Every structure is written in structure tokens, then in C-alpha cells.
Amino acid sequence: MIADKLLGRLPDKRASLVISSGEYPELTESLRQIGVCPITTISDRRLPEPIQWHPDMQACAIGDRLIVLRKGGLKNVLAEHGIHISETMKLPESVYPGDVICNALAWGRFILGNSKTADKVVRQAAEGMKAVWIDVKQGYAACAAALVDERSAITSDEGIALRLEQHGIEVLRISPGYIRLPGYPYGFIGGCCGKLAPNMMAFAGRLDRHRDGKRIREFLADRDVYAVELLDGELLDVGGLIALC
């Protein structure tokens, strides 16, 4: 069963379950090898083809709620694990901004996202827990930023970086690119990783293949977080990892 508190995208203990992309069997196997049970997405053909499997396009964890796409396949997968969910009010669409209705990043008392593109159910959940909405122009906020802890994050998006800093969040700015996303010029840092425990961040790929990999590793180490590399080769945007304790 899911814990009383999801705590958004920052687990307060080691995750026992994690929502991950079902597109890459090697990712699923690597998660199992480190003792985490993956709940794998299925392709949602209502979304743009390159990101039809991505968890951050299909689900949003806010406080103790998990919001998933209305009439989506992930709902049935989660039900098999006894996880209670809410559905979006809107149906997803194949073009922006209809594809990003779940793409917001929540933790503690904050939620990062574009309030104009987020689904009404996502906004209501944020209001219900009295979250501070950090409003940004970037509709793919959960893709574009990676949370390290409650007070630090990593992004290549300058607009997101500035808004986070205005709320007292320390930000490591990295170079855009160096993260693979087939079908697009490149992917984003939030899409290639996720916290699986307070002291562990998992990456789909190797940090040394990123131009700023050493800086990322040092930023994590300064906060007593270590990196687990789940795949070989270049970092791969798989839609992030959503931990369920």
C-alpha cells in the first residue's frame, strides 16, 4: 500500500515502488536490481509520439495525491498495486499545451509549473494543500527541473532557475543538451532522473557523458546525495522517475 504521504517528488524514505517508463526493459531491470519495484507505464497514443511512455506526462504526485491522465492506461496499472488516484478533468492532446496537463513538479509546500497549462485537478490539489505555486512559462516544468532536496534543484532553463531562486531554492544551472530524447533535439534533466530516497538520485544513463556531469555529481555530494546510474551510455530522457514510498 502507498504511504500516507507521497510528499510529491521527494520521498522521505527509500521508495518501494516507482513509476517508470515501460519503453525501456533495461531500465525496468536495473530498478529491480537495486530493490525497487517498477510500475511501468504503457504507451498513451493521445500524447506526442516521442513522449507517449513518459511518467511525467501521465502522472503528477502532489502531497498525498497521485493524479493521472483521465481514461489513461496508467490508472489500471496503479490499481493493481492498491494505489488510490485522481484523474485529470481534461483529456490529453497530441499538441502543446494539451499534452502537459500533468507536467508539474511538487514537493513540500511548493509546486513548480505553468498554471495556465496544468489541469484543473492539479491546481485544485495544490490549493487544497496550500502549496506555493511557482509559476513559470515552461509547460514542461517537471521535465525541465530535477529536485535534489527541498532547497535545491538542477535545470538548464533560465526562467525556471530565476523563479526557483526567488523562492529561496539554490539552483545548479547546467548546459542545455547532452541528454538524449529520440524524436527531439535533446531531452531535459528532470526527465532523465528522480529521487528514490532522501540520499539517492537515480539517473537513466551515465553522468560522465554529460558536459556538466562532474558539477552535477559534486552538487549532489554537497547535499549528501549519491547518484545511481541505471543505464550505460548517454543520459536518456525517460520521463523521470516518480517514487512511491
PDB file of C-alpha atoms in Angstrom:
ATOM      1  CA  MET A   1       0.000   0.000   0.000  1.00  0.00           C
ATOM      2  CA  ILE A   2       1.070   3.543  -0.604  1.00  0.00           C
ATOM      3  CA  ALA A   3       2.245   5.636   2.324  1.00  0.00           C
ATOM      4  CA  ASP A   4       0.028   8.327   3.889  1.00  0.00           C
ATOM      5  CA  LYS A   5       2.275  10.978   2.363  1.00  0.00           C
ATOM      6  CA  LEU A   6       3.621  10.869  -1.163  1.00  0.00           C
ATOM      7  CA  LEU A   7       5.441  14.142  -0.445  1.00  0.00           C
ATOM      8  CA  GLY A   8       5.394  14.966  -4.138  1.00  0.00           C
ATOM      9  CA  ARG A   9       8.655  14.102  -5.883  1.00  0.00           C
ATOM     10  CA  LEU A  10      10.875  13.982  -2.771  1.00  0.00           C
ATOM     11  CA  PRO A  11      10.455  10.680  -0.882  1.00  0.00           C
ATOM     12  CA  ASP A  12      11.139  10.849   2.848  1.00  0.00           C
ATOM     13  CA  LYS A  13      12.392   7.247   2.892  1.00  0.00           C
ATOM     14  CA  ARG A  14      13.619   4.710   0.365  1.00  0.00           C
ATOM     15  CA  ALA A  15      10.974   4.093  -2.284  1.00  0.00           C
ATOM     16  CA  SER A  16       9.486   0.621  -2.564  1.00  0.00           C
ATOM     17  CA  LEU A  17       7.628   1.415  -5.784  1.00  0.00           C
ATOM     18  CA  VAL A  18       8.465   3.770  -8.621  1.00  0.00           C
ATOM     19  CA  ILE A  19       6.548   4.785 -11.734  1.00  0.00           C
ATOM     20  CA  SER A  20       8.932   4.412 -14.663  1.00  0.00           C
ATOM     21  CA  SER A  21       8.762   4.240 -18.430  1.00  0.00           C
ATOM     22  CA  GLY A  22       7.766   0.867 -19.836  1.00  0.00           C
ATOM     23  CA  GLU A  23       9.531   1.694 -23.086  1.00  0.00           C
ATOM     24  CA  TYR A  24      12.932   0.523 -21.868  1.00  0.00           C
ATOM     25  CA  PRO A  25      13.093  -3.024 -20.401  1.00  0.00           C
ATOM     26  CA  GLU A  26      16.709  -2.432 -19.353  1.00  0.00           C
ATOM     27  CA  LEU A  27      15.556   0.428 -17.123  1.00  0.00           C
ATOM     28  CA  THR A  28      12.942  -1.809 -15.523  1.00  0.00           C
ATOM     29  CA  GLU A  29      15.534  -4.498 -14.842  1.00  0.00           C
ATOM     30  CA  SER A  30      18.028  -2.029 -13.344  1.00  0.00           C
ATOM     31  CA  LEU A  31      15.388  -0.735 -10.937  1.00  0.00           C
ATOM     32  CA  ARG A  32      14.616  -4.267  -9.822  1.00  0.00           C
ATOM     33  CA  GLN A  33      18.309  -4.924  -9.268  1.00  0.00           C
ATOM     34  CA  ILE A  34      18.516  -2.085  -6.741  1.00  0.00           C
ATOM     35  CA  GLY A  35      15.458  -3.355  -4.883  1.00  0.00           C
ATOM     36  CA  VAL A  36      12.770  -1.070  -6.267  1.00  0.00           C
ATOM     37  CA  CYS A  37       9.575  -2.417  -7.799  1.00  0.00           C
ATOM     38  CA  PRO A  38       8.864  -0.552 -11.062  1.00  0.00           C
ATOM     39  CA  ILE A  39       5.300   0.258 -12.057  1.00  0.00           C
ATOM     40  CA  THR A  40       5.790   0.650 -15.779  1.00  0.00           C
ATOM     41  CA  THR A  41       3.774   2.958 -17.980  1.00  0.00           C
ATOM     42  CA  ILE A  42       2.145   1.875 -21.195  1.00  0.00           C
ATOM     43  CA  SER A  43       2.140   3.989 -24.321  1.00  0.00           C
ATOM     44  CA  ASP A  44      -0.585   6.652 -24.354  1.00  0.00           C
ATOM     45  CA  ARG A  45      -1.162   7.389 -28.016  1.00  0.00           C
ATOM     46  CA  ARG A  46      -3.008  10.606 -27.230  1.00  0.00           C
ATOM     47  CA  LEU A  47       0.349  12.190 -26.385  1.00  0.00           C
ATOM     48  CA  PRO A  48       3.095  13.200 -28.853  1.00  0.00           C
ATOM     49  CA  GLU A  49       4.819  10.039 -30.091  1.00  0.00           C
ATOM     50  CA  PRO A  50       8.306  10.585 -28.555  1.00  0.00           C
ATOM     51  CA  ILE A  51       6.867  11.050 -25.049  1.00  0.00           C
ATOM     52  CA  GLN A  52       3.902   8.659 -25.053  1.00  0.00           C
ATOM     53  CA  TRP A  53       5.529   6.467 -22.383  1.00  0.00           C
ATOM     54  CA  HIS A  54       6.779   9.242 -20.105  1.00  0.00           C
ATOM     55  CA  PRO A  55       5.633   9.177 -16.458  1.00  0.00           C
ATOM     56  CA  ASP A  56       5.884  12.949 -16.110  1.00  0.00           C
ATOM     57  CA  MET A  57       3.387  13.288 -18.979  1.00  0.00           C
ATOM     58  CA  GLN A  58       0.982  10.761 -17.452  1.00  0.00           C
ATOM     59  CA  ALA A  59       1.083  11.444 -13.710  1.00  0.00           C
ATOM     60  CA  CYS A  60       1.682  14.146 -11.107  1.00  0.00           C
ATOM     61  CA  ALA A  61       2.355  13.488  -7.399  1.00  0.00           C
ATOM     62  CA  ILE A  62       1.149  16.291  -5.104  1.00  0.00           C
ATOM     63  CA  GLY A  63       1.288  15.855  -1.341  1.00  0.00           C
ATOM     64  CA  ASP A  64      -0.625  12.650  -0.633  1.00  0.00           C
ATOM     65  CA  ARG A  65      -2.345  12.568  -4.033  1.00  0.00           C
ATOM     66  CA  LEU A  66      -1.371  10.945  -7.294  1.00  0.00           C
ATOM     67  CA  ILE A  67      -3.081  12.479 -10.315  1.00  0.00           C
ATOM     68  CA  VAL A  68      -3.100  10.605 -13.615  1.00  0.00           C
ATOM     69  CA  LEU A  69      -4.448  11.246 -17.083  1.00  0.00           C
ATOM     70  CA  ARG A  70      -8.181  10.818 -17.462  1.00  0.00           C
ATOM     71  CA  LYS A  71      -9.101   7.490 -19.019  1.00  0.00           C
ATOM     72  CA  GLY A  72      -5.429   6.538 -19.205  1.00  0.00           C
ATOM     73  CA  GLY A  73      -3.843   3.108 -19.013  1.00  0.00           C
ATOM     74  CA  LEU A  74      -1.714   4.044 -16.007  1.00  0.00           C
ATOM     75  CA  LYS A  75      -4.851   4.141 -13.842  1.00  0.00           C
ATOM     76  CA  ASN A  76      -5.398   0.411 -14.305  1.00  0.00           C
ATOM     77  CA  VAL A  77      -1.739  -0.418 -13.693  1.00  0.00           C
ATOM     78  CA  LEU A  78      -1.721   1.542 -10.425  1.00  0.00           C
ATOM     79  CA  ALA A  79      -5.000  -0.031  -9.283  1.00  0.00           C
ATOM     80  CA  GLU A  80      -3.288  -3.434  -9.357  1.00  0.00           C
ATOM     81  CA  HIS A  81      -0.977  -2.133  -6.618  1.00  0.00           C
ATOM     82  CA  GLY A  82      -3.806  -0.799  -4.471  1.00  0.00           C
ATOM     83  CA  ILE A  83      -2.888   2.820  -5.120  1.00  0.00           C
ATOM     84  CA  HIS A  84      -5.688   5.359  -4.986  1.00  0.00           C
ATOM     85  CA  ILE A  85      -5.559   8.028  -7.657  1.00  0.00           C
ATOM     86  CA  SER A  86      -7.421  11.031  -9.010  1.00  0.00           C
ATOM     87  CA  GLU A  87      -7.935  11.664 -12.720  1.00  0.00           C
ATOM     88  CA  THR A  88      -7.443  14.878 -14.645  1.00  0.00           C
ATOM     89  CA  MET A  89     -10.510  16.811 -15.706  1.00  0.00           C
ATOM     90  CA  LYS A  90      -9.246  17.182 -19.259  1.00  0.00           C
ATOM     91  CA  LEU A  91      -8.250  14.508 -21.734  1.00  0.00           C
ATOM     92  CA  PRO A  92      -4.686  14.831 -23.049  1.00  0.00           C
ATOM     93  CA  GLU A  93      -3.984  16.042 -26.567  1.00  0.00           C
ATOM     94  CA  SER A  94      -1.193  15.393 -29.034  1.00  0.00           C
ATOM     95  CA  VAL A  95      -0.101  19.031 -29.323  1.00  0.00           C
ATOM     96  CA  TYR A  96       1.099  21.578 -26.762  1.00  0.00           C
ATOM     97  CA  PRO A  97      -0.340  22.726 -24.387  1.00  0.00           C
ATOM     98  CA  GLY A  98      -2.850  19.882 -24.322  1.00  0.00           C
ATOM     99  CA  ASP A  99      -0.090  17.376 -23.656  1.00  0.00           C
ATOM    100  CA  VAL A 100       1.288  18.939 -20.449  1.00  0.00           C
ATOM    101  CA  ILE A 101      -1.759  18.853 -18.186  1.00  0.00           C
ATOM    102  CA  CYS A 102       0.107  16.644 -15.651  1.00  0.00           C
ATOM    103  CA  ASN A 103       3.539  18.184 -16.120  1.00  0.00           C
ATOM    104  CA  ALA A 104       4.051  19.956 -12.794  1.00  0.00           C
ATOM    105  CA  LEU A 105       6.635  19.282 -10.102  1.00  0.00           C
ATOM    106  CA  ALA A 106       5.501  19.267  -6.470  1.00  0.00           C
ATOM    107  CA  TRP A 107       7.436  18.943  -3.227  1.00  0.00           C
ATOM    108  CA  GLY A 108       6.980  20.091   0.344  1.00  0.00           C
ATOM    109  CA  ARG A 109       4.937  23.279   0.213  1.00  0.00           C
ATOM    110  CA  PHE A 110       5.866  24.156  -3.378  1.00  0.00           C
ATOM    111  CA  ILE A 111       4.669  23.259  -6.838  1.00  0.00           C
ATOM    112  CA  LEU A 112       6.534  24.295  -9.977  1.00  0.00           C
ATOM    113  CA  GLY A 113       4.646  24.581 -13.245  1.00  0.00           C
ATOM    114  CA  ASN A 114       2.710  26.665 -15.701  1.00  0.00           C
ATOM    115  CA  SER A 115      -0.627  27.335 -14.007  1.00  0.00           C
ATOM    116  CA  LYS A 116      -2.240  28.087 -17.375  1.00  0.00           C
ATOM    117  CA  THR A 117      -1.444  24.662 -18.847  1.00  0.00           C
ATOM    118  CA  ALA A 118      -1.797  22.454 -15.735  1.00  0.00           C
ATOM    119  CA  ASP A 119      -5.075  20.583 -15.368  1.00  0.00           C
ATOM    120  CA  LYS A 120      -7.712  21.978 -13.017  1.00  0.00           C
ATOM    121  CA  VAL A 121      -7.447  18.895 -10.780  1.00  0.00           C
ATOM    122  CA  VAL A 122      -3.714  19.529 -10.398  1.00  0.00           C
ATOM    123  CA  ARG A 123      -4.379  23.149  -9.471  1.00  0.00           C
ATOM    124  CA  GLN A 124      -7.104  22.153  -7.007  1.00  0.00           C
ATOM    125  CA  ALA A 125      -4.794  19.640  -5.325  1.00  0.00           C
ATOM    126  CA  ALA A 126      -2.155  22.352  -4.917  1.00  0.00           C
ATOM    127  CA  GLU A 127      -4.741  24.739  -3.460  1.00  0.00           C
ATOM    128  CA  GLY A 128      -6.002  22.040  -1.107  1.00  0.00           C
ATOM    129  CA  MET A 129      -2.588  21.616   0.490  1.00  0.00           C
ATOM    130  CA  LYS A 130      -1.966  25.383   0.431  1.00  0.00           C
ATOM    131  CA  ALA A 131       1.065  24.939  -1.795  1.00  0.00           C
ATOM    132  CA  VAL A 132       3.006  27.932  -3.052  1.00  0.00           C
ATOM    133  CA  TRP A 133       2.681  27.802  -6.841  1.00  0.00           C
ATOM    134  CA  ILE A 134       5.938  28.798  -8.531  1.00  0.00           C
ATOM    135  CA  ASP A 135       4.504  29.869 -11.862  1.00  0.00           C
ATOM    136  CA  VAL A 136       6.741  29.547 -14.933  1.00  0.00           C
ATOM    137  CA  LYS A 137       6.260  29.883 -18.678  1.00  0.00           C
ATOM    138  CA  GLN A 138       7.737  26.425 -19.281  1.00  0.00           C
ATOM    139  CA  GLY A 139       4.864  23.962 -19.687  1.00  0.00           C
ATOM    140  CA  TYR A 140       7.254  21.004 -19.365  1.00  0.00           C
ATOM    141  CA  ALA A 141       8.332  22.040 -15.861  1.00  0.00           C
ATOM    142  CA  ALA A 142       8.617  18.512 -14.450  1.00  0.00           C
ATOM    143  CA  CYS A 143      10.815  17.576 -17.407  1.00  0.00           C
ATOM    144  CA  ALA A 144      12.993  20.654 -17.193  1.00  0.00           C
ATOM    145  CA  ALA A 145      13.933  20.611 -13.494  1.00  0.00           C
ATOM    146  CA  ALA A 146      15.349  17.950 -11.169  1.00  0.00           C
ATOM    147  CA  LEU A 147      14.820  18.223  -7.421  1.00  0.00           C
ATOM    148  CA  VAL A 148      17.782  17.359  -5.209  1.00  0.00           C
ATOM    149  CA  ASP A 149      16.170  18.222  -1.891  1.00  0.00           C
ATOM    150  CA  GLU A 150      13.643  20.697  -0.535  1.00  0.00           C
ATOM    151  CA  ARG A 151      16.022  23.606  -1.062  1.00  0.00           C
ATOM    152  CA  SER A 152      17.994  22.741  -4.199  1.00  0.00           C
ATOM    153  CA  ALA A 153      17.388  21.813  -7.823  1.00  0.00           C
ATOM    154  CA  ILE A 154      19.106  21.409 -11.194  1.00  0.00           C
ATOM    155  CA  THR A 155      17.934  22.889 -14.504  1.00  0.00           C
ATOM    156  CA  SER A 156      19.104  24.271 -17.837  1.00  0.00           C
ATOM    157  CA  ASP A 157      16.036  26.530 -18.072  1.00  0.00           C
ATOM    158  CA  GLU A 158      16.966  30.080 -17.050  1.00  0.00           C
ATOM    159  CA  GLY A 159      13.356  31.109 -16.439  1.00  0.00           C
ATOM    160  CA  ILE A 160      12.829  28.209 -14.050  1.00  0.00           C
ATOM    161  CA  ALA A 161      16.155  28.895 -12.333  1.00  0.00           C
ATOM    162  CA  LEU A 162      15.273  32.524 -11.648  1.00  0.00           C
ATOM    163  CA  ARG A 163      11.820  31.699 -10.299  1.00  0.00           C
ATOM    164  CA  LEU A 164      13.187  28.981  -8.004  1.00  0.00           C
ATOM    165  CA  GLU A 165      15.823  31.343  -6.657  1.00  0.00           C
ATOM    166  CA  GLN A 166      13.143  33.918  -5.901  1.00  0.00           C
ATOM    167  CA  HIS A 167      11.694  31.338  -3.512  1.00  0.00           C
ATOM    168  CA  GLY A 168      14.971  30.557  -1.780  1.00  0.00           C
ATOM    169  CA  ILE A 169      15.836  27.449  -3.799  1.00  0.00           C
ATOM    170  CA  GLU A 170      19.521  27.008  -4.670  1.00  0.00           C
ATOM    171  CA  VAL A 171      19.905  26.124  -8.342  1.00  0.00           C
ATOM    172  CA  LEU A 172      22.659  24.440 -10.303  1.00  0.00           C
ATOM    173  CA  ARG A 173      22.476  25.754 -13.873  1.00  0.00           C
ATOM    174  CA  ILE A 174      23.655  23.252 -16.451  1.00  0.00           C
ATOM    175  CA  SER A 175      24.177  23.401 -20.199  1.00  0.00           C
ATOM    176  CA  PRO A 176      21.201  22.516 -22.391  1.00  0.00           C
ATOM    177  CA  GLY A 177      21.545  19.310 -24.379  1.00  0.00           C
ATOM    178  CA  TYR A 178      23.712  16.237 -23.692  1.00  0.00           C
ATOM    179  CA  ILE A 179      20.544  14.303 -22.785  1.00  0.00           C
ATOM    180  CA  ARG A 180      19.072  12.094 -25.476  1.00  0.00           C
ATOM    181  CA  LEU A 181      15.369  12.100 -26.343  1.00  0.00           C
ATOM    182  CA  PRO A 182      14.622  10.327 -29.634  1.00  0.00           C
ATOM    183  CA  GLY A 183      12.332  12.470 -31.775  1.00  0.00           C
ATOM    184  CA  TYR A 184      13.529  15.768 -30.276  1.00  0.00           C
ATOM    185  CA  PRO A 185      16.854  17.640 -30.494  1.00  0.00           C
ATOM    186  CA  TYR A 186      17.541  16.807 -26.838  1.00  0.00           C
ATOM    187  CA  GLY A 187      15.882  15.967 -23.551  1.00  0.00           C
ATOM    188  CA  PHE A 188      15.861  17.552 -20.102  1.00  0.00           C
ATOM    189  CA  ILE A 189      17.485  16.850 -16.753  1.00  0.00           C
ATOM    190  CA  GLY A 190      14.231  16.168 -14.902  1.00  0.00           C
ATOM    191  CA  GLY A 191      13.300  13.604 -17.493  1.00  0.00           C
ATOM    192  CA  CYS A 192      16.424  11.503 -17.013  1.00  0.00           C
ATOM    193  CA  CYS A 193      16.369  11.121 -13.231  1.00  0.00           C
ATOM    194  CA  GLY A 194      14.423  11.039  -9.976  1.00  0.00           C
ATOM    195  CA  LYS A 195      14.909  10.794  -6.225  1.00  0.00           C
ATOM    196  CA  LEU A 196      14.420   7.239  -4.912  1.00  0.00           C
ATOM    197  CA  ALA A 197      15.454   8.013  -1.323  1.00  0.00           C
ATOM    198  CA  PRO A 198      16.448  11.145   0.606  1.00  0.00           C
ATOM    199  CA  ASN A 199      20.120  10.379  -0.119  1.00  0.00           C
ATOM    200  CA  MET A 200      19.797   8.725  -3.552  1.00  0.00           C
ATOM    201  CA  MET A 201      19.086  10.082  -7.022  1.00  0.00           C
ATOM    202  CA  ALA A 202      18.835   7.649  -9.910  1.00  0.00           C
ATOM    203  CA  PHE A 203      19.826   8.527 -13.485  1.00  0.00           C
ATOM    204  CA  ALA A 204      18.946   6.868 -16.777  1.00  0.00           C
ATOM    205  CA  GLY A 205      22.490   6.959 -18.141  1.00  0.00           C
ATOM    206  CA  ARG A 206      25.950   7.997 -17.059  1.00  0.00           C
ATOM    207  CA  LEU A 207      26.722  11.420 -15.657  1.00  0.00           C
ATOM    208  CA  ASP A 208      30.207  11.441 -17.177  1.00  0.00           C
ATOM    209  CA  ARG A 209      28.564  11.574 -20.620  1.00  0.00           C
ATOM    210  CA  HIS A 210      27.082  14.999 -19.790  1.00  0.00           C
ATOM    211  CA  ARG A 211      29.162  18.128 -20.231  1.00  0.00           C
ATOM    212  CA  ASP A 212      28.371  19.159 -16.654  1.00  0.00           C
ATOM    213  CA  GLY A 213      28.346  15.663 -15.175  1.00  0.00           C
ATOM    214  CA  LYS A 214      31.150  16.389 -12.699  1.00  0.00           C
ATOM    215  CA  ARG A 215      29.388  19.546 -11.474  1.00  0.00           C
ATOM    216  CA  ILE A 216      26.129  17.638 -11.077  1.00  0.00           C
ATOM    217  CA  ARG A 217      27.829  14.904  -9.056  1.00  0.00           C
ATOM    218  CA  GLU A 218      29.543  17.479  -6.826  1.00  0.00           C
ATOM    219  CA  PHE A 219      26.274  19.379  -6.316  1.00  0.00           C
ATOM    220  CA  LEU A 220      24.639  16.150  -5.165  1.00  0.00           C
ATOM    221  CA  ALA A 221      27.552  15.185  -2.912  1.00  0.00           C
ATOM    222  CA  ASP A 222      27.487  18.573  -1.198  1.00  0.00           C
ATOM    223  CA  ARG A 223      23.939  17.680  -0.124  1.00  0.00           C
ATOM    224  CA  ASP A 224      24.777  14.102   0.916  1.00  0.00           C
ATOM    225  CA  VAL A 225      23.041  12.656  -2.128  1.00  0.00           C
ATOM    226  CA  TYR A 226      24.722   9.998  -4.238  1.00  0.00           C
ATOM    227  CA  ALA A 227      23.986   9.119  -7.852  1.00  0.00           C
ATOM    228  CA  VAL A 228      22.888   5.696  -9.058  1.00  0.00           C
ATOM    229  CA  GLU A 229      23.323   5.168 -12.805  1.00  0.00           C
ATOM    230  CA  LEU A 230      20.689   2.771 -14.111  1.00  0.00           C
ATOM    231  CA  LEU A 231      21.754   2.656 -17.757  1.00  0.00           C
ATOM    232  CA  ASP A 232      25.024   2.744 -19.657  1.00  0.00           C
ATOM    233  CA  GLY A 233      25.797   5.439 -22.209  1.00  0.00           C
ATOM    234  CA  GLU A 234      24.440   8.931 -22.684  1.00  0.00           C
ATOM    235  CA  LEU A 235      21.796  10.270 -20.318  1.00  0.00           C
ATOM    236  CA  LEU A 236      18.346   9.405 -21.651  1.00  0.00           C
ATOM    237  CA  ASP A 237      15.131  11.350 -21.051  1.00  0.00           C
ATOM    238  CA  VAL A 238      12.672   8.649 -19.987  1.00  0.00           C
ATOM    239  CA  GLY A 239      10.093  10.966 -18.439  1.00  0.00           C
ATOM    240  CA  GLY A 240      11.609  10.884 -14.976  1.00  0.00           C
ATOM    241  CA  LEU A 241      11.035   8.529 -12.064  1.00  0.00           C
ATOM    242  CA  ILE A 242       8.118   9.061  -9.680  1.00  0.00           C
ATOM    243  CA  ALA A 243       8.848   7.400  -6.338  1.00  0.00           C
ATOM    244  CA  LEU A 244       6.061   5.910  -4.241  1.00  0.00           C
ATOM    245  CA  CYS A 245       7.027   5.064  -0.658  1.00  0.00           C
TER     246      CYS A 245
END
